Amino acid sequence: MSSEPAVEPLPTSFLAGLAGSTATGAMIQAHDWASSPLGPPETWPIQLRTLVSLMLGSQQPMFVVWGPAQILLYNDPYGEILGRKHPGAMGQPFLDVWSEIRDDLIPIVEQTYAGKPVQMDDITLIMHRKGYAEETHFAFSYTPVHDEDGMVCGLFCSCIETTQEVFAKRRLVAEGERLRELFRQAPGFFYVWRGPEHVFEMANDAYYQLIGRRDIIGKPAREALPEIEGQGFFDWADQAYASGKPHVGTGVPARIQREPGAPLEERFVTFVFQPIRDAAGQVTGLFVQGNDVTEEKRTEQALRELNATLERRVAERTADRDRMWRLSTDIMLVHRHDATITAVNPACSTVLGWPEQELLGKSILDLIHPDDLETVRTELRRQAEGKTTQHSMSRLRHKDGSYRWISWTAVPDGGLVHAVGRDVTAEKEREAALQKAEEQLRQAQKLEAVGQLTGGVAHDFNNLLQALSGCLTMIGLRAPDTGLQPLLDAGQQAVDRGAKLVQQLMAFARRESLRPEPLDVRDRVLSMSGLLERALRADIHLALDFAPGLWRIEVDPTQFELALINMAVNARDAMPEGGHLRIRAENTVLKPDDPTGLEGEFVRLSVSDTGTGMPAEVKAKAFDPFFTTKEVGKGSGLGLAQVYGLTQQAGGTAWIESTEGQGTSIIMLLRRSRSAASCVEEALPPPAEATRRSGRVLLVEDDPIVASTVAAALRETGYEVAHVATADDALPLLITEVRIDLLFSDIVMPGRLNGVDLAREARRLRPELPIVLATGYSEKVAQAEGIRILSKPYRIDELIQLLDAASGEKEKG
């Protein structure tokens, strides 16, 4: 290899020329070439200086790649090709500048450095010269540059960017293809005839569809479509070709054989024969465009018939709509978005009582219940936004001042709203009644459950009171002169108070624990009016109001009076500053669908005061046992519970109507009596001076304390006593011939049989045997027909008198 050739110093004039000729020339002049592989410009070889001078003086994009490092130098036009890579690309390695297309350039550069020039008319490169990838096209020539020894020391490139030209050609091709495709797919038919023989040059799909799929291209029209001869089309075409004037046909019939061997088919076409001229203005052919108007001629008549049918149907539907408008039982009205009513149907008058003329021009808001105004205004805003109203509920004022519940469906249409409203007042009332009935049922179930519980408590408590009373009696009999009598009397008073409390519990528990009898409400209330007035204060006025012909009811008289006293006392306490108490009774007949759930004939008894009333939370609990708003020691909370229990036992119900600050009414429904006497025989009062009896008593009592005190008392009065704990134990004694003069049994006891069952067996086995039953509480009392019943707690002297009377009746019998 030869040594490096001597480099002639770069003329000063050349350096000056570089600095002032072009922008890239100034860049080359100012560049720090000392740190570049090329070195200072003064040391550049003559070949490089010559190429740089040539490149900078050209208006065509050019660049030079020089030396082993392949350093890039370029002119202003090439700087535009570089885009954002310029001016940083100056003096950089060529392949580094174009790193994104390095793989495309390496073969070209290597071939050129190998001494072989490269010429390309079009190359596609994906460049990143503008900050994004883009497709580019170039035409260029890479020319190798040799040194004095013939070695390639660089390359010179002259290039032209052809990107826009390539894209333009593509667009032309695409547009041509698009035009051809549009021509082919055009809904109207197109074809081109050439020459006076009207030879088919091209035709689109629509034309083939019209004439059938036959081979026509390159054939004269008369040969391709022989059946058209004589129908005028060829004559019109000849005339247009000869005169150069277009011919237009509208709805012209054409008989065409669309399938080989098929009969001629009549079609209707609208067309134009448009002459085609060459550059000299001579007619060279015809461009024909048209439409098959046969899915139009054939339907024209059908459309006329359809229009007639539609007109008839519209008239019918209009009549139906008007009929519906007139006859509908639902409210139909039209209003503007500002709620002004513009039309109403006759149902408005039927449902709301307003004549049409009084509603037109009126705002619908004037009829809305105040509590529903905000809901209606919200719906009006939604309708103004184009939204439909579905099942919106509001109350509208009737002409008589009352309100009706209306369920609305409304559809906005332009500036108007079409609304249909259904009167659901009856449904709302039934719903409210059902809710009330359900609440009453829940209350009844709750009180029934508590009642059953209190009934059991009453039974056990009466046994305790009975044992205590018996013990007190026996102590008094055995220690008459010890000074204990005041204490015994106080104890007996406590027993009596406990018995009264238990009596209230029993009244609340079950109806079977009472002794109902037919009762005249009017006579009973009038007879106790003095007692009621004494229970009230002087500043409370009592008024009695009885409807004529009141039915008799069947209740326990004592419990009925106690219920009235309880309600009167509650009313008195609710009127601390005085007021009015009114007791009213009337007959009422309840239908099967009554909200109370009852059916039949009842006496409706109401006790109303003008007192402070009850808050909702108090009213909801007022019938609950032991619930009271009074101070401790001022009430047990059983008063209204006893009232409710009494109505349940009488086959009815009770409820409270009260508004805080506006008084309270307690309403009792008591079923009409159908019997003339009580079903349970009353214990007959003994004669004033009963004859003391004796005999053998079979005592059936499971409570050992009660049994011991009763047995001791009976023995002290002269009776013999045989005691067993259960009815199951007593029955074998009744079956045998053992002496028994009187049967005295508790009703509720453990074992298979209860006291009523034992009494029935005793009557069957010993029909003449006197029987007395005792109970603190039992649901079986009602089954003890014709049997004396003694309620616990009883006094020992009451028991002795009753047994003596029963024994005396046996002797008389």
Coordinates of N, CA, C and O in Angstrom, one line a residue, residues 290-405:
G290 N -78.4 5.1 -17.0 CA -79.8 5.0 -16.8 C -80.1 4.2 -15.6 O -79.3 3.7 -14.8
N291 N -81.4 4.0 -15.4 CA -81.9 3.2 -14.2 C -83.1 2.4 -14.7 O -83.9 2.8 -15.5
D292 N -83.1 1.2 -14.1 CA -84.3 0.3 -14.3 C -85.4 0.7 -13.3 O -85.2 0.6 -12.1
V293 N -86.4 1.3 -13.9 CA -87.5 1.9 -13.0 C -88.7 1.0 -13.0 O -89.8 1.4 -12.7
T294 N -88.5 -0.3 -13.3 CA -89.6 -1.3 -13.3 C -90.1 -1.4 -11.9 O -91.4 -1.4 -11.7
E295 N -89.0 -1.7 -9.5 CA -89.4 -1.7 -8.1 C -90.2 -0.5 -7.8 O -91.2 -0.4 -7.2
E296 N -90.3 0.9 -9.4 CA -91.1 2.1 -9.4 C -92.4 2.1 -10.1 O -93.5 2.4 -9.6
K297 N -92.4 1.6 -11.6 CA -93.7 1.5 -12.3 C -94.6 0.6 -11.7 O -95.8 0.9 -11.7
R298 N -94.1 -0.6 -11.3 CA -95.0 -1.6 -10.8 C -95.6 -1.2 -9.4 O -96.7 -1.6 -9.1
T299 N -94.8 -0.5 -8.7 CA -95.3 -0.1 -7.4 C -96.1 1.2 -7.4 O -96.7 1.6 -6.4
E300 N -96.1 1.9 -8.5 CA -96.8 3.2 -8.6 C -98.3 3.0 -8.3 O -98.9 3.7 -7.5
Q301 N -98.8 1.9 -9.0 CA -100.2 1.6 -8.7 C -100.4 1.1 -7.3 O -101.4 1.5 -6.6
A302 N -99.5 0.3 -6.9 CA -99.6 -0.3 -5.5 C -99.5 0.9 -4.5 O -100.2 0.9 -3.5
L303 N -98.7 1.9 -4.8 CA -98.6 3.0 -3.9 C -99.9 3.8 -3.8 O -100.3 4.3 -2.8
R304 N -100.5 4.0 -5.0 CA -101.8 4.7 -5.1 C -102.8 3.9 -4.2 O -103.6 4.5 -3.5
E305 N -102.8 2.6 -4.4 CA -103.8 1.8 -3.6 C -103.4 1.8 -2.1 O -104.3 1.9 -1.3
L306 N -102.1 1.8 -1.9 CA -101.7 1.9 -0.5 C -102.0 3.2 0.2 O -102.5 3.2 1.3
N307 N -101.9 4.3 -0.6 CA -102.2 5.6 -0.1 C -103.7 5.6 0.3 O -104.1 6.2 1.3
A308 N -104.5 5.0 -0.6 CA -105.9 5.0 -0.3 C -106.2 4.2 1.0 O -107.0 4.6 1.8
T309 N -105.5 3.0 1.1 CA -105.7 2.2 2.3 C -105.2 2.9 3.5 O -105.9 2.9 4.6
L310 N -104.1 3.6 3.4 CA -103.6 4.3 4.6 C -104.5 5.4 5.0 O -104.7 5.7 6.2
E311 N -105.0 6.1 4.0 CA -106.0 7.2 4.3 C -107.2 6.6 5.1 O -107.7 7.2 6.1
R312 N -107.6 5.5 4.6 CA -108.8 4.8 5.3 C -108.4 4.4 6.7 O -109.2 4.6 7.7
R313 N -107.2 3.8 6.8 CA -106.8 3.4 8.2 C -106.5 4.5 9.1 O -106.9 4.5 10.3
V314 N -106.0 5.6 8.6 CA -105.7 6.8 9.4 C -107.1 7.3 9.9 O -107.2 7.7 11.1
A315 N -108.0 7.3 9.0 CA -109.4 7.8 9.4 C -109.9 6.9 10.5 O -110.5 7.4 11.5
E316 N -109.8 5.6 10.3 CA -110.3 4.6 11.3 C -109.6 4.8 12.6 O -110.2 4.8 13.7
R317 N -108.2 4.9 12.6 CA -107.5 5.1 13.8 C -107.8 6.4 14.5 O -107.8 6.5 15.7
T318 N -108.0 7.4 13.7 CA -108.4 8.7 14.3 C -109.7 8.6 15.0 O -109.9 9.1 16.1
A319 N -110.6 7.9 14.3 CA -111.9 7.6 15.0 C -111.8 6.8 16.2 O -112.4 7.1 17.3
D320 N -110.9 5.8 16.2 CA -110.6 5.0 17.4 C -110.0 5.8 18.5 O -110.4 5.7 19.7
R321 N -109.1 6.7 18.1 CA -108.4 7.5 19.1 C -109.4 8.5 19.7 O -109.5 8.7 21.0
D322 N -110.3 9.1 18.9 CA -111.3 10.0 19.4 C -112.3 9.2 20.3 O -112.7 9.8 21.3
R323 N -112.6 8.0 19.9 CA -113.5 7.2 20.7 C -112.9 6.9 22.0 O -113.6 6.9 23.1
M324 N -111.6 6.5 22.0 CA -110.9 6.2 23.3 C -110.8 7.4 24.1 O -111.0 7.4 25.4
W325 N -110.6 8.6 23.5 CA -110.5 9.8 24.2 C -111.8 10.1 24.9 O -111.8 10.6 26.1
R326 N -112.9 9.8 24.2 CA -114.2 10.2 24.8 C -114.7 9.1 25.8 O -115.3 9.5 26.8
L327 N -114.4 7.8 25.6 CA -115.0 6.8 26.4 C -114.1 6.3 27.5 O -114.5 5.6 28.4
S328 N -112.8 6.6 27.5 CA -111.9 6.1 28.5 C -112.3 6.5 29.9 O -112.7 7.7 30.1
T329 N -112.2 5.6 30.8 CA -112.4 5.9 32.2 C -111.2 6.5 32.9 O -111.3 7.0 34.0
D330 N -110.1 6.5 32.2 CA -108.8 7.1 32.7 C -108.8 8.5 32.3 O -109.3 8.9 31.2
I331 N -108.2 9.4 33.1 CA -108.0 10.8 32.8 C -107.0 10.9 31.6 O -105.9 10.3 31.7
M332 N -107.3 11.6 30.6 CA -106.4 12.0 29.5 C -106.3 13.5 29.4 O -107.4 14.1 29.3
L333 N -105.1 14.0 29.4 CA -105.0 15.4 29.3 C -103.7 15.8 28.6 O -102.7 14.9 28.5
V334 N -103.6 16.9 28.0 CA -102.4 17.5 27.3 C -102.1 18.8 28.0 O -103.0 19.6 28.2
H335 N -100.8 18.9 28.4 CA -100.4 20.2 29.0 C -99.0 20.6 28.4 O -98.3 19.8 27.9
R336 N -98.8 21.9 28.5 CA -97.5 22.4 28.1 C -96.5 22.2 29.2 O -96.8 21.7 30.3
H337 N -95.2 22.5 28.9 CA -94.1 22.2 29.9 C -94.3 23.1 31.1 O -93.7 22.9 32.1
D338 N -95.0 24.2 30.9 CA -95.2 25.1 32.1 C -96.4 24.7 32.9 O -96.9 25.4 33.8
A339 N -97.0 23.5 32.6 CA -98.1 22.8 33.3 C -99.4 23.4 32.9 O -100.5 23.0 33.5
T340 N -99.5 24.2 31.9 CA -100.8 24.8 31.5 C -101.6 23.7 30.7 O -101.1 23.1 29.8
I341 N -102.8 23.4 31.1 CA -103.6 22.4 30.5 C -104.2 22.9 29.2 O -104.8 24.0 29.1
T342 N -104.0 22.1 28.1 CA -104.5 22.5 26.8 C -105.7 21.6 26.3 O -106.4 22.0 25.4
A343 N -105.8 20.4 26.8 CA -106.9 19.5 26.4 C -107.1 18.5 27.5 O -106.2 18.0 28.1
V344 N -108.4 18.1 27.7 CA -108.8 17.1 28.6 C -109.9 16.3 28.0 O -110.7 16.7 27.2
N345 N -110.0 15.0 28.5 CA -111.1 14.2 28.0 C -112.2 14.2 29.0 O -112.1 14.7 30.1
P346 N -113.4 13.6 28.6 CA -114.6 13.7 29.5 C -114.3 13.0 30.9 O -115.0 13.3 31.8
A347 N -113.4 12.0 31.0 CA -113.1 11.4 32.2 C -112.7 12.3 33.3 O -112.9 12.0 34.5
C348 N -112.1 13.4 32.9 CA -111.7 14.4 33.9 C -112.9 14.9 34.7 O -112.8 15.1 35.9
S349 N -114.0 15.1 34.0 CA -115.2 15.5 34.7 C -115.7 14.4 35.6 O -116.2 14.6 36.7
T350 N -115.7 13.2 35.1 CA -116.2 12.0 35.8 C -115.4 11.8 37.1 O -116.0 11.5 38.1
V351 N -114.1 11.8 36.9 CA -113.2 11.4 38.1 C -113.0 12.6 39.0 O -113.1 12.4 40.3
L352 N -112.9 13.8 38.5 CA -112.5 14.9 39.3 C -113.6 15.9 39.5 O -113.5 16.9 40.3
G353 N -114.7 15.8 38.7 CA -115.8 16.7 38.8 C -115.7 18.0 38.2 O -116.6 18.9 38.2
W354 N -114.5 18.3 37.5 CA -114.3 19.6 36.8 C -114.8 19.5 35.4 O -114.4 18.7 34.6
P355 N -115.6 20.5 35.0 CA -116.0 20.5 33.5 C -114.8 20.9 32.7 O -113.8 21.6 33.2
E356 N -114.8 20.6 31.4 CA -113.7 20.8 30.6 C -113.3 22.3 30.5 O -112.1 22.7 30.6
Q357 N -114.3 23.2 30.4 CA -114.0 24.6 30.2 C -113.4 25.2 31.5 O -112.7 26.2 31.4
E358 N -113.5 24.6 32.6 CA -112.9 25.1 33.8 C -111.5 24.7 34.0 O -110.7 25.2 34.8
L359 N -111.1 23.6 33.2 CA -109.7 23.1 33.3 C -108.8 23.7 32.2 O -107.6 23.8 32.4
L360 N -109.3 24.0 31.0 CA -108.5 24.5 30.0 C -107.9 25.8 30.3 O -108.6 26.8 30.8
G361 N -106.6 25.9 30.1 CA -105.9 27.1 30.5 C -105.4 27.2 31.9 O -104.7 28.1 32.3
K362 N -105.9 26.2 32.7 CA -105.5 26.2 34.1 C -104.2 25.4 34.3 O -103.9 24.5 33.6
S363 N -103.4 25.8 35.3 CA -102.2 25.1 35.6 C -102.6 23.8 36.4 O -103.3 23.9 37.4
I364 N -102.0 22.7 36.0 CA -102.2 21.5 36.7 C -101.7 21.5 38.2 O -102.2 20.8 39.0
L365 N -100.8 22.4 38.4 CA -100.2 22.6 39.8 C -101.3 23.1 40.7 O -101.2 22.9 41.9
D366 N -102.3 23.8 40.2 CA -103.4 24.3 41.0 C -104.2 23.2 41.6 O -105.0 23.5 42.6
L367 N -104.2 22.0 41.0 CA -105.0 20.9 41.5 C -104.2 19.9 42.4 O -104.8 19.1 42.9
I368 N -102.9 20.1 42.4 CA -102.1 19.1 43.1 C -102.1 19.4 44.6 O -102.1 20.5 45.1
H369 N -102.2 18.3 45.4 CA -102.1 18.3 46.9 C -100.8 19.0 47.3 O -99.8 18.7 46.7
P370 N -100.8 19.9 48.3 CA -99.6 20.6 48.6 C -98.4 19.6 49.0 O -97.3 20.0 48.6
D371 N -98.7 18.5 49.6 CA -97.6 17.6 49.9 C -97.0 16.9 48.7 O -95.9 16.3 48.8
D372 N -97.7 17.0 47.5 CA -97.2 16.3 46.3 C -96.6 17.3 45.3 O -96.2 16.9 44.2
L373 N -96.6 18.6 45.6 CA -96.2 19.6 44.7 C -94.7 19.4 44.2 O -94.4 19.5 43.0
E374 N -93.8 19.1 45.1 CA -92.4 19.0 44.8 C -92.2 17.8 43.9 O -91.4 17.8 42.9
T375 N -92.9 16.7 44.1 CA -92.8 15.5 43.3 C -93.3 15.8 41.9 O -92.6 15.5 40.9
V376 N -94.4 16.5 41.7 CA -94.9 16.9 40.4 C -94.0 17.8 39.7 O -93.7 17.7 38.5
R377 N -93.4 18.8 40.4 CA -92.5 19.8 39.8 C -91.3 19.0 39.2 O -90.7 19.4 38.2
T378 N -90.8 18.0 40.0 CA -89.6 17.2 39.5 C -90.0 16.5 38.2 O -89.2 16.5 37.3
E379 N -91.2 15.9 38.2 CA -91.6 15.2 36.9 C -91.7 16.2 35.8 O -91.4 15.9 34.6
L380 N -92.2 17.4 36.0 CA -92.3 18.4 35.0 C -91.0 18.8 34.4 O -90.8 18.9 33.2
R381 N -90.0 18.9 35.3 CA -88.6 19.2 34.8 C -88.1 18.0 34.0 O -87.4 18.3 32.9
R382 N -88.3 16.8 34.4 CA -87.9 15.6 33.6 C -88.6 15.6 32.2 O -87.9 15.3 31.2
Q383 N -89.8 15.9 32.2 CA -90.6 15.9 30.9 C -90.0 17.0 30.0 O -89.9 16.8 28.8
A384 N -89.6 18.2 30.6 CA -89.1 19.2 29.7 C -87.7 18.8 29.1 O -87.3 19.3 28.1
E385 N -87.1 17.8 29.8 CA -85.8 17.3 29.2 C -86.1 16.1 28.3 O -85.1 15.5 27.8
G386 N -87.3 15.8 28.0 CA -87.7 14.8 27.0 C -87.8 13.4 27.7 O -87.9 12.4 26.9
K387 N -87.9 13.3 29.0 CA -88.0 12.0 29.7 C -89.4 11.7 30.0 O -90.2 12.5 30.3
T388 N -89.7 10.4 29.9 CA -91.1 9.9 30.1 C -91.3 9.6 31.6 O -90.4 9.2 32.3
T389 N -92.5 9.9 32.0 CA -92.9 9.7 33.4 C -93.7 8.3 33.4 O -94.6 8.1 32.6
Q390 N -93.3 7.4 34.4 CA -93.9 6.1 34.5 C -94.5 6.0 35.9 O -93.7 6.0 36.9
H391 N -95.8 5.8 36.0 CA -96.4 5.5 37.3 C -96.1 6.4 38.4 O -95.7 6.0 39.5
S392 N -96.1 7.7 38.2 CA -95.9 8.7 39.2 C -97.2 8.9 40.0 O -98.3 9.2 39.3
M393 N -97.2 8.9 41.3 CA -98.4 9.0 42.1 C -98.5 10.5 42.6 O -97.5 11.0 43.1
S394 N -99.7 11.0 42.5 CA -100.0 12.3 43.1 C -101.5 12.5 43.4 O -102.3 11.7 42.8
R395 N -101.8 13.4 44.3 CA -103.2 13.6 44.6 C -103.8 14.9 43.9 O -103.1 15.9 44.0
L396 N -104.9 14.7 43.2 CA -105.5 15.8 42.5 C -106.8 16.2 43.3 O -107.6 15.3 43.7
R397 N -107.1 17.5 43.3 CA -108.2 18.0 44.0 C -109.5 17.9 43.2 O -109.6 18.3 42.1
H398 N -110.5 17.2 43.8 CA -111.8 17.1 43.2 C -112.5 18.4 43.3 O -112.2 19.3 44.2
K399 N -113.5 18.6 42.5 CA -114.2 19.9 42.6 C -114.9 20.1 43.9 O -115.1 21.2 44.4
D400 N -115.3 19.0 44.6 CA -115.9 19.1 45.9 C -114.9 19.3 47.0 O -115.3 19.4 48.2
G401 N -113.6 19.5 46.7 CA -112.6 19.8 47.7 C -111.8 18.6 48.2 O -110.8 18.7 48.8
S402 N -112.3 17.4 48.0 CA -111.6 16.2 48.4 C -110.5 15.9 47.3 O -110.3 16.6 46.3
Y403 N -109.6 14.9 47.6 CA -108.5 14.6 46.8 C -108.6 13.1 46.3 O -109.1 12.3 47.0
R404 N -108.2 12.9 45.1 CA -108.1 11.6 44.5 C -106.7 11.2 44.2 O -105.9 12.0 43.6
W405 N -106.3 10.0 44.5 CA -105.0 9.5 44.1 C -105.0 9.1 42.6 O -105.8 8.3 42.2

